[in-house]
PDB file of C-alpha atoms in Angstrom:
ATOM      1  CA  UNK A   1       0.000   0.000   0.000  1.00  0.00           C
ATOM      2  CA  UNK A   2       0.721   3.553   0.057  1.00  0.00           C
ATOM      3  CA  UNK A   3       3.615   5.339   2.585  1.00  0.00           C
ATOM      4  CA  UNK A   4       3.744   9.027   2.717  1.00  0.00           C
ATOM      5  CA  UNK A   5       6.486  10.466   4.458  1.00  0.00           C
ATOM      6  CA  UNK A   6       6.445  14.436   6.093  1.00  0.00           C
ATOM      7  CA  UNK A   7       8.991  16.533   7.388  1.00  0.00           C
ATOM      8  CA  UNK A   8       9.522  18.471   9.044  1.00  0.00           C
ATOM      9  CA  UNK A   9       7.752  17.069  12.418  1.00  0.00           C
ATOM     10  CA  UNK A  10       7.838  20.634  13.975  1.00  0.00           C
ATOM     11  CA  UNK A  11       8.663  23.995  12.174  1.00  0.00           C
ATOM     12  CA  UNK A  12       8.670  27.418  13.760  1.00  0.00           C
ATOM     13  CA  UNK A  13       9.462  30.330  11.492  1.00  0.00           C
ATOM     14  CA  UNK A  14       9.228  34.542  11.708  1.00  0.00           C
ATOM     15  CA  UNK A  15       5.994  36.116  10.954  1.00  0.00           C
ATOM     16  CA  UNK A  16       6.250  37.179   7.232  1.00  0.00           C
ATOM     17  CA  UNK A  17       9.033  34.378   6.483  1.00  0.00           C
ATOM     18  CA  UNK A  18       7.985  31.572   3.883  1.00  0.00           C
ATOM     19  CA  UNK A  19       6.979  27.777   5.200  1.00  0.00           C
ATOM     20  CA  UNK A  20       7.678  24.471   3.636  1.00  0.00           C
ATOM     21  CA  UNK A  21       6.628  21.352   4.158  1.00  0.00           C
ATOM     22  CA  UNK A  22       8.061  18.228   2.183  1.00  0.00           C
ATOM     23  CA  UNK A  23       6.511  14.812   1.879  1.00  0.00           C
ATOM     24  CA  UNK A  24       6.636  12.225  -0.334  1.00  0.00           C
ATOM     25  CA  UNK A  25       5.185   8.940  -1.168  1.00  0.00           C
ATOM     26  CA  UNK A  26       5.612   5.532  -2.476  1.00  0.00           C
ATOM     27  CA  UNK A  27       2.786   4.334  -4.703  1.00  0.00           C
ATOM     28  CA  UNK A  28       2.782   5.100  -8.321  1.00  0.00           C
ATOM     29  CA  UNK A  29      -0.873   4.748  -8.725  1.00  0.00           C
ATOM     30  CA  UNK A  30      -1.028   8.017  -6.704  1.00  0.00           C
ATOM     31  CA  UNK A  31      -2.258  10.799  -8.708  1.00  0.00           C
ATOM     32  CA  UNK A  32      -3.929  13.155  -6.041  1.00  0.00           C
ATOM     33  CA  UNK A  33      -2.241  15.148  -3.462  1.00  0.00           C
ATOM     34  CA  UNK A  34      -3.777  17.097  -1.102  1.00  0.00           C
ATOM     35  CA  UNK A  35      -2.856  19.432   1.973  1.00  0.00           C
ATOM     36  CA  UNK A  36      -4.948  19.618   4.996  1.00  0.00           C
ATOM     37  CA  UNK A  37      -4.875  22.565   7.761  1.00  0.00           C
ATOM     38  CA  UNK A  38      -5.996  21.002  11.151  1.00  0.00           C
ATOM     39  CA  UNK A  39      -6.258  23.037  14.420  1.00  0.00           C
ATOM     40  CA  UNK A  40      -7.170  21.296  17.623  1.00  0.00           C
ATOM     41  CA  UNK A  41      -9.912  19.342  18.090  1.00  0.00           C
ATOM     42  CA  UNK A  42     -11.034  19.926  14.752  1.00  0.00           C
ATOM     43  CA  UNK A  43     -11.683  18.039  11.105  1.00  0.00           C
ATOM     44  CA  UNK A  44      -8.496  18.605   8.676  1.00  0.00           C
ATOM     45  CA  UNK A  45      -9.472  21.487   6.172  1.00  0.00           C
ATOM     46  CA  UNK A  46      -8.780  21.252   2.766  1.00  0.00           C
ATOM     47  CA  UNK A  47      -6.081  24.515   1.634  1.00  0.00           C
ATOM     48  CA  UNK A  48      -4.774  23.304  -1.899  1.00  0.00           C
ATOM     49  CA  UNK A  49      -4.522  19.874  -3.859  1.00  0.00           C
ATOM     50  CA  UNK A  50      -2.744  18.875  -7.193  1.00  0.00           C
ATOM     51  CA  UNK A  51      -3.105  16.084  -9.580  1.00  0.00           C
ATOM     52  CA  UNK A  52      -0.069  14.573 -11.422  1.00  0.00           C
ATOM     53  CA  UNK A  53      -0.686  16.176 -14.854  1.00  0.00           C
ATOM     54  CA  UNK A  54       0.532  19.322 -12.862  1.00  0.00           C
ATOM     55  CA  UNK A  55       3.745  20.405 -11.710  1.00  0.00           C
ATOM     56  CA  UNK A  56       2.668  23.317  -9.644  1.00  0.00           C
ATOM     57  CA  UNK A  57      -0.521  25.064  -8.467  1.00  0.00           C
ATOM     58  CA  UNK A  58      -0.587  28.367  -6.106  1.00  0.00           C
ATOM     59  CA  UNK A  59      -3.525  29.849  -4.605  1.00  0.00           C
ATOM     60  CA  UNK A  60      -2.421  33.079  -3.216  1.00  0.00           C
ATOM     61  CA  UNK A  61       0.034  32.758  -0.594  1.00  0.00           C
ATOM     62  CA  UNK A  62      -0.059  28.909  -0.793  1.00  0.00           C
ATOM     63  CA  UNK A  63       1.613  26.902  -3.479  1.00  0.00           C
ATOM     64  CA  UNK A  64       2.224  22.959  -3.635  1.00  0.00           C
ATOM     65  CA  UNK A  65       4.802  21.637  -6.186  1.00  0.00           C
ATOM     66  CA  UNK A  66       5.319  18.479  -7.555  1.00  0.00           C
ATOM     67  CA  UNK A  67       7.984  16.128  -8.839  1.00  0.00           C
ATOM     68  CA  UNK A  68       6.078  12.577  -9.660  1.00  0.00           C
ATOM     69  CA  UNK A  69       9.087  10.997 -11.076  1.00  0.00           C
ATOM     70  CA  UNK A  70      11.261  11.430  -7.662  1.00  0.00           C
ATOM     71  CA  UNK A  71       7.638  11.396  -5.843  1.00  0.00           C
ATOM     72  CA  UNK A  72       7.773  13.722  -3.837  1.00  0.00           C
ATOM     73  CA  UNK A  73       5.759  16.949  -2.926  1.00  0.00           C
ATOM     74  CA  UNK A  74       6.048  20.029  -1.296  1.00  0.00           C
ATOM     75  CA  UNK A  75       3.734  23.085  -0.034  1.00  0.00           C
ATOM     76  CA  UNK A  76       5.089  26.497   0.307  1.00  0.00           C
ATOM     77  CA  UNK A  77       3.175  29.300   2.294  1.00  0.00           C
ATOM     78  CA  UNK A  78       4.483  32.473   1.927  1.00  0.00           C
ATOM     79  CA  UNK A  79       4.176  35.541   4.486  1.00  0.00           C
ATOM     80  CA  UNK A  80       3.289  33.175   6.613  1.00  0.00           C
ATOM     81  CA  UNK A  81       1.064  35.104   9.785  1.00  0.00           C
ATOM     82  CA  UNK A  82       0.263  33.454  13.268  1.00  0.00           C
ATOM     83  CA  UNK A  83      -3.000  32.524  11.937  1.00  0.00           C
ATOM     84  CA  UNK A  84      -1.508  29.978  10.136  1.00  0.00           C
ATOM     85  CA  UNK A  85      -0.202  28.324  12.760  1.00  0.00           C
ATOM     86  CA  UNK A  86      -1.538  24.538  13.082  1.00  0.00           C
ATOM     87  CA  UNK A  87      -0.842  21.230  12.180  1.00  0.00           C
ATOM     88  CA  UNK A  88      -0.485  20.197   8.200  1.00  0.00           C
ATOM     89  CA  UNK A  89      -0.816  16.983   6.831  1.00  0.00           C
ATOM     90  CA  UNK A  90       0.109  16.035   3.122  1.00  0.00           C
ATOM     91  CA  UNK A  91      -1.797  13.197   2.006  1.00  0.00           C
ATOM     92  CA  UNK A  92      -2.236  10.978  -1.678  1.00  0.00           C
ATOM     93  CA  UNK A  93      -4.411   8.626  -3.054  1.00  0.00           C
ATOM     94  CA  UNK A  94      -5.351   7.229  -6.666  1.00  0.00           C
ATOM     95  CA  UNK A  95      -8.435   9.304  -7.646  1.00  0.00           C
ATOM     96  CA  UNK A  96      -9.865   6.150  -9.168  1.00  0.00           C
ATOM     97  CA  UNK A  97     -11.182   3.305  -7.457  1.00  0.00           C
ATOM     98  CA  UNK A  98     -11.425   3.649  -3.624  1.00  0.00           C
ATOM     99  CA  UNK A  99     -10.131   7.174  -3.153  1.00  0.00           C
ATOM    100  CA  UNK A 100      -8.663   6.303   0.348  1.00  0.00           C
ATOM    101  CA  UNK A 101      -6.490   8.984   1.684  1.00  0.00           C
ATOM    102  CA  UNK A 102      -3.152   7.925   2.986  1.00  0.00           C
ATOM    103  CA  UNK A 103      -1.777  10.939   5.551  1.00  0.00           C
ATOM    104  CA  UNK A 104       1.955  11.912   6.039  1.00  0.00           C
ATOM    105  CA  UNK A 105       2.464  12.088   9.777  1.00  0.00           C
ATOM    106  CA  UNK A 106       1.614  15.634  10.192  1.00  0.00           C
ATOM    107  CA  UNK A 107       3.937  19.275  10.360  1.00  0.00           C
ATOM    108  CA  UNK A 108       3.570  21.569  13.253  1.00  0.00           C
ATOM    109  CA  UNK A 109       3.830  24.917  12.040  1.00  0.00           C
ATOM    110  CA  UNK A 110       4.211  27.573  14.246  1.00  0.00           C
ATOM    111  CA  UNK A 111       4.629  31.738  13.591  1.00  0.00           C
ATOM    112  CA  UNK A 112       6.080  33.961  15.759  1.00  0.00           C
ATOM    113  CA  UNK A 113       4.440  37.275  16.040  1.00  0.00           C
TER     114      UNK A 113
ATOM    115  CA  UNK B   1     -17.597  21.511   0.052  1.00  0.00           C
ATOM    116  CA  UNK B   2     -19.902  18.580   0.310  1.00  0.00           C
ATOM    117  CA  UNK B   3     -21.655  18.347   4.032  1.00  0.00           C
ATOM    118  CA  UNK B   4     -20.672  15.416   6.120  1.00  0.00           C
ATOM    119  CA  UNK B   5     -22.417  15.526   9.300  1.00  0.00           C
ATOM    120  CA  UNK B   6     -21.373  12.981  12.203  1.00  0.00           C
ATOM    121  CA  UNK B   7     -22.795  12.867  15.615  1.00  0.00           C
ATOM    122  CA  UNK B   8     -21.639  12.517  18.741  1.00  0.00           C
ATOM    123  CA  UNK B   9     -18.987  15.123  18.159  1.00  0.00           C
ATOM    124  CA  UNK B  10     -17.816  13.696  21.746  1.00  0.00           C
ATOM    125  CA  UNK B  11     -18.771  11.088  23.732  1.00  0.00           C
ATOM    126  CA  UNK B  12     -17.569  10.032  27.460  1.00  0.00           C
ATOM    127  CA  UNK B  13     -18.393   6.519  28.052  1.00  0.00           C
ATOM    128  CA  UNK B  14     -17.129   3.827  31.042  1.00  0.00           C
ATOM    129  CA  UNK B  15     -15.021   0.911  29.793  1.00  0.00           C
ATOM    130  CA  UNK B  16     -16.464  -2.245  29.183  1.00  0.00           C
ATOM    131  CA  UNK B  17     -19.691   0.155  27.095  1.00  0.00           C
ATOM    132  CA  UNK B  18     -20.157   0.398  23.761  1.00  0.00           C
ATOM    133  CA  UNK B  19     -20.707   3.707  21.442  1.00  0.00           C
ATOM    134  CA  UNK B  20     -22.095   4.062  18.639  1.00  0.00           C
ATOM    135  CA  UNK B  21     -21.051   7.178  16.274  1.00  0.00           C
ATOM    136  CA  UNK B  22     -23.052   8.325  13.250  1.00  0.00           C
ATOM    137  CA  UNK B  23     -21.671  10.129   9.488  1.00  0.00           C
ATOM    138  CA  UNK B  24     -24.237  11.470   7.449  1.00  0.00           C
ATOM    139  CA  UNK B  25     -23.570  12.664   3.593  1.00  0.00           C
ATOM    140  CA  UNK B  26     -26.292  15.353   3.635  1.00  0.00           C
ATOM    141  CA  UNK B  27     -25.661  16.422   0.203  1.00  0.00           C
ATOM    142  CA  UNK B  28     -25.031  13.330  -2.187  1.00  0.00           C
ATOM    143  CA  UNK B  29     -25.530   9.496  -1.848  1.00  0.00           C
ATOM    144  CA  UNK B  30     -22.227   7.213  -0.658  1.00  0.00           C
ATOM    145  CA  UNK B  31     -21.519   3.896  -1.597  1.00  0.00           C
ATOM    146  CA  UNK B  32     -18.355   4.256   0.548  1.00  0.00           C
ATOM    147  CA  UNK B  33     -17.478   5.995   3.377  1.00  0.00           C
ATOM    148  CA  UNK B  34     -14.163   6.065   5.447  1.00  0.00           C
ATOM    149  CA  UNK B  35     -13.662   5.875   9.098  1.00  0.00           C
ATOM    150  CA  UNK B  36     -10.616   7.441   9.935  1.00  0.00           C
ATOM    151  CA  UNK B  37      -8.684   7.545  14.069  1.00  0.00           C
ATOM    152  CA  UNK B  38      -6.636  10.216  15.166  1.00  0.00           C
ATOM    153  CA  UNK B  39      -4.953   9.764  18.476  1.00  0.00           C
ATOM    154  CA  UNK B  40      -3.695  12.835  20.287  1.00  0.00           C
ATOM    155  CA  UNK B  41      -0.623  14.781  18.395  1.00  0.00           C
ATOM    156  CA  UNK B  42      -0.618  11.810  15.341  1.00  0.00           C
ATOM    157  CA  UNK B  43      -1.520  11.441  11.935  1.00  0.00           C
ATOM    158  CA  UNK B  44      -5.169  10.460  10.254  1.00  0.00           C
ATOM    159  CA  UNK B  45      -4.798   6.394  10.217  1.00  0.00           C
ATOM    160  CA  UNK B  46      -7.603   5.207   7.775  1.00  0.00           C
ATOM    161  CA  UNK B  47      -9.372   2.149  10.131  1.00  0.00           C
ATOM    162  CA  UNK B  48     -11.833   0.723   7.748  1.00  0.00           C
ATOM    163  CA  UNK B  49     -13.820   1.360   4.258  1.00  0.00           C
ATOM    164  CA  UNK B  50     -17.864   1.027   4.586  1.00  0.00           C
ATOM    165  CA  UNK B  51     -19.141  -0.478   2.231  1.00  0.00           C
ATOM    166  CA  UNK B  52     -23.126  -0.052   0.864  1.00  0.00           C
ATOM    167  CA  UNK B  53     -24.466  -3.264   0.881  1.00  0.00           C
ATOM    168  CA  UNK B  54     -21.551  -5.471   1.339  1.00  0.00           C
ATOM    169  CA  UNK B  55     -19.373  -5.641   4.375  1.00  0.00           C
ATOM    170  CA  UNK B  56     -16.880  -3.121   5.637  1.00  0.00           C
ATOM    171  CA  UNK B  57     -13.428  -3.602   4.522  1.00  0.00           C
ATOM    172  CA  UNK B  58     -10.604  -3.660   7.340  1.00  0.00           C
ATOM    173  CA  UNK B  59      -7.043  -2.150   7.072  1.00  0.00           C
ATOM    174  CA  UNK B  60      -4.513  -4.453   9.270  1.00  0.00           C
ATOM    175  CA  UNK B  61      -4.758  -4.439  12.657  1.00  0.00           C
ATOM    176  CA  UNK B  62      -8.051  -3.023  13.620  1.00  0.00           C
ATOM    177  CA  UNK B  63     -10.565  -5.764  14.768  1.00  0.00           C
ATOM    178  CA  UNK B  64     -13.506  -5.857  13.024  1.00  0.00           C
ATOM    179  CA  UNK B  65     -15.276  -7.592  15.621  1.00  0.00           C
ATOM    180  CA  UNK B  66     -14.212  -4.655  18.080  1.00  0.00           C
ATOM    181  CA  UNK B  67     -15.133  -1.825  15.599  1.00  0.00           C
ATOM    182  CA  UNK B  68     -18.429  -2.536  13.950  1.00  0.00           C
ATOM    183  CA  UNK B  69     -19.494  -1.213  11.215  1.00  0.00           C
ATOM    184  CA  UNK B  70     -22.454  -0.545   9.203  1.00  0.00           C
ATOM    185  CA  UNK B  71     -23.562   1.207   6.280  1.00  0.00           C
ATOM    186  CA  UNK B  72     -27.460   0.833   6.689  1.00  0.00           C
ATOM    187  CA  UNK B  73     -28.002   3.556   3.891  1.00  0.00           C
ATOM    188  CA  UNK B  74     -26.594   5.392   1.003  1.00  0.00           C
ATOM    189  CA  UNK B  75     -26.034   8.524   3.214  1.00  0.00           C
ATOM    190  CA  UNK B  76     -25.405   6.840   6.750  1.00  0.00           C
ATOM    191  CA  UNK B  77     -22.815   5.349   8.020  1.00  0.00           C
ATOM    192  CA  UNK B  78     -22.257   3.883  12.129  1.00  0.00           C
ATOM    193  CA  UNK B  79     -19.471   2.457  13.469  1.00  0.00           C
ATOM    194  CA  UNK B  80     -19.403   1.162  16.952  1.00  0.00           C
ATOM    195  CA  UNK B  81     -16.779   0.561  19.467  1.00  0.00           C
ATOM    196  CA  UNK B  82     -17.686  -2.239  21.371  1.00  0.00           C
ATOM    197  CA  UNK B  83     -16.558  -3.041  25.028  1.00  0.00           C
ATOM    198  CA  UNK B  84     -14.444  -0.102  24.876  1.00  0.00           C
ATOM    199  CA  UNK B  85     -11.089   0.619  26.681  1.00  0.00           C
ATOM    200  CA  UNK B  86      -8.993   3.502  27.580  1.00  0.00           C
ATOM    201  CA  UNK B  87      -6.799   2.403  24.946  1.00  0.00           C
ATOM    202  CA  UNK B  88      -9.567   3.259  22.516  1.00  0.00           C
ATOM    203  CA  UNK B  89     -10.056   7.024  23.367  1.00  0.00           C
ATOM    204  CA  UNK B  90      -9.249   8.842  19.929  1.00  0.00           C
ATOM    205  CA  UNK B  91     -10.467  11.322  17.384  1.00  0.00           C
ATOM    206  CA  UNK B  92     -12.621   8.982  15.076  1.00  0.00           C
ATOM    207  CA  UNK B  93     -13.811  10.986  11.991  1.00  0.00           C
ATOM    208  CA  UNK B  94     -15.482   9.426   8.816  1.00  0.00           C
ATOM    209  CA  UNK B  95     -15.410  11.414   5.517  1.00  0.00           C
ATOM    210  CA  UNK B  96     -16.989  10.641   2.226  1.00  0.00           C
ATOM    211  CA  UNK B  97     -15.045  10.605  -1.348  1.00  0.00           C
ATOM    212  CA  UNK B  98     -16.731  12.472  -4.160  1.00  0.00           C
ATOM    213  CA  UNK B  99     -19.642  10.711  -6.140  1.00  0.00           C
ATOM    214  CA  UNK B 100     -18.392  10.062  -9.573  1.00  0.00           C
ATOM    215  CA  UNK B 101     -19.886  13.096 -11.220  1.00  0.00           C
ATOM    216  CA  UNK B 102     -17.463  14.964  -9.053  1.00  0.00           C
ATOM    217  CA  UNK B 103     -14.241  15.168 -10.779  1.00  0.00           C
ATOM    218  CA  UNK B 104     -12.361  16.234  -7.011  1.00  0.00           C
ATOM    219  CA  UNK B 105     -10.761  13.398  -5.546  1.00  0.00           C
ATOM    220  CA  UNK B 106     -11.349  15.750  -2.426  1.00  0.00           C
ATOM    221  CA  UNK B 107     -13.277  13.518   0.342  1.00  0.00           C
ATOM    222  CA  UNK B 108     -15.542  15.562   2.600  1.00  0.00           C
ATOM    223  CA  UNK B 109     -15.205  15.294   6.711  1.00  0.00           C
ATOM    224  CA  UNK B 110     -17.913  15.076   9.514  1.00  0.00           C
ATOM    225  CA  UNK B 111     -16.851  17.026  12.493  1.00  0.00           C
ATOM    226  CA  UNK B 112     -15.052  14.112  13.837  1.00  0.00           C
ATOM    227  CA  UNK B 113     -16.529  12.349  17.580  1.00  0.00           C
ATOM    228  CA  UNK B 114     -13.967  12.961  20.224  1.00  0.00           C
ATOM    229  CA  UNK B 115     -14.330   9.289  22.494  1.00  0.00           C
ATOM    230  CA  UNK B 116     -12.844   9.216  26.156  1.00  0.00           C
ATOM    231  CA  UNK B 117     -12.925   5.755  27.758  1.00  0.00           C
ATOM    232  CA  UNK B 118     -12.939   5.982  31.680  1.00  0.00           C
TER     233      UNK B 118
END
């Protein structure tokens, strides 16, 4: 089955300084790749997702990029602010067939005012 | 975003009890649904598929005879923790993938049911 690896565990950066998360996974099939915000206690939100016919997407200050041959992924959050502090989780799945997720472990991400 | 509603959104219980938690696709029928645990400061670990009209499908390690589950409609899905233990206090959360008209392979959340066994 599917492995997704994320790193870093825990990342603390300056308010206004870019973010970046790396993951990547094992199963070829894979062809969607999401990113989830989750604050405590809460169901992971949706912030950008990419299929593999594209190498990069951006929506505003968020951007994921994608290298399918090496398989790996990345998100990129510029300017960051202290509301985006949370935990993010990288997932992938085939978007045929059963659709299962499969998460990376997660990213603490934390601004400093 | 689709509407996935699940219910409790927490739920104390004594061990030994069962509970019973509920996901709801409120806007578009589900063949399949996914039941997803979360312990404290981890990752999403996918537990089972649910299956309309056919039995759920496991992922290895999670006892199916512990965690019940039942898809009694094409927008509700249960799954119940029987004779539960402090070991089994998680975040449980179900989500729903897309119907096929959908061309997202985004799946949809309930709120997640917090469970604390005593």
């Amino acid at each position: 089955g599917e492995n997704v690896e994320q790193h870093p565990s825990t990342l603390s950066v300056q308010e206004g300084d870019s973010a970046v998360i790396k993951c990547t996974y094992s199963d070829s099939a894979s062809n969607y790749f999401p990113w989830y915000k989750q604050e405590l206690g809460k169901r992971p939100q949706l912030i950008i997702d990419i299929r593999s016919n594209v190498g990069e997407k951006k929506d505003q200050r968020i951007a994921v990029t994608l290298n399918k041959t090496a398989k790996h992924f990345s998100l990129h959050i510029t300017e960051t602010q202290p509301e985006d502090s949370a935990v993010y989780f990288c997932a992938a799945s085939p978007d045929t067939g059963r659709r299962a997720l499969t998460f990376g472990s997660g990213t603490r991400l934390q601004v400093q005012p | 975003g689709a509407v996935v509603s699940q219910h409790p959104s927490w739920v104390i219980c004594k061990s030994g009890t069962s509970v019973k938690i509920e996901c709801r696709s409120l806007d578009f029928q589900a063949t399949t649904m996914f039941w997803y645990r979360q312990f404290p400061k981890q990752s999403l670990m996918l537990m089972a598929t649910s299956n309309e009209g056919s039995k759920a499908t496991y992922e290895q390690g999670v006892e199916k005879d512990k965690f019940l589950i039942n898809h009694a409609s094409l927008t509700l899905s249960t799954l119940t923790v029987t004779s539960a233990h402090p070991e089994d206090s998680s975040f449980y959360i179900c989500s729903v993938p897309p119907g096929l008209a959908v061309n997202t392979g985004e799946l949809f959340f309930g709120e997640g049911s917090r469970l604390t066994v005593l």
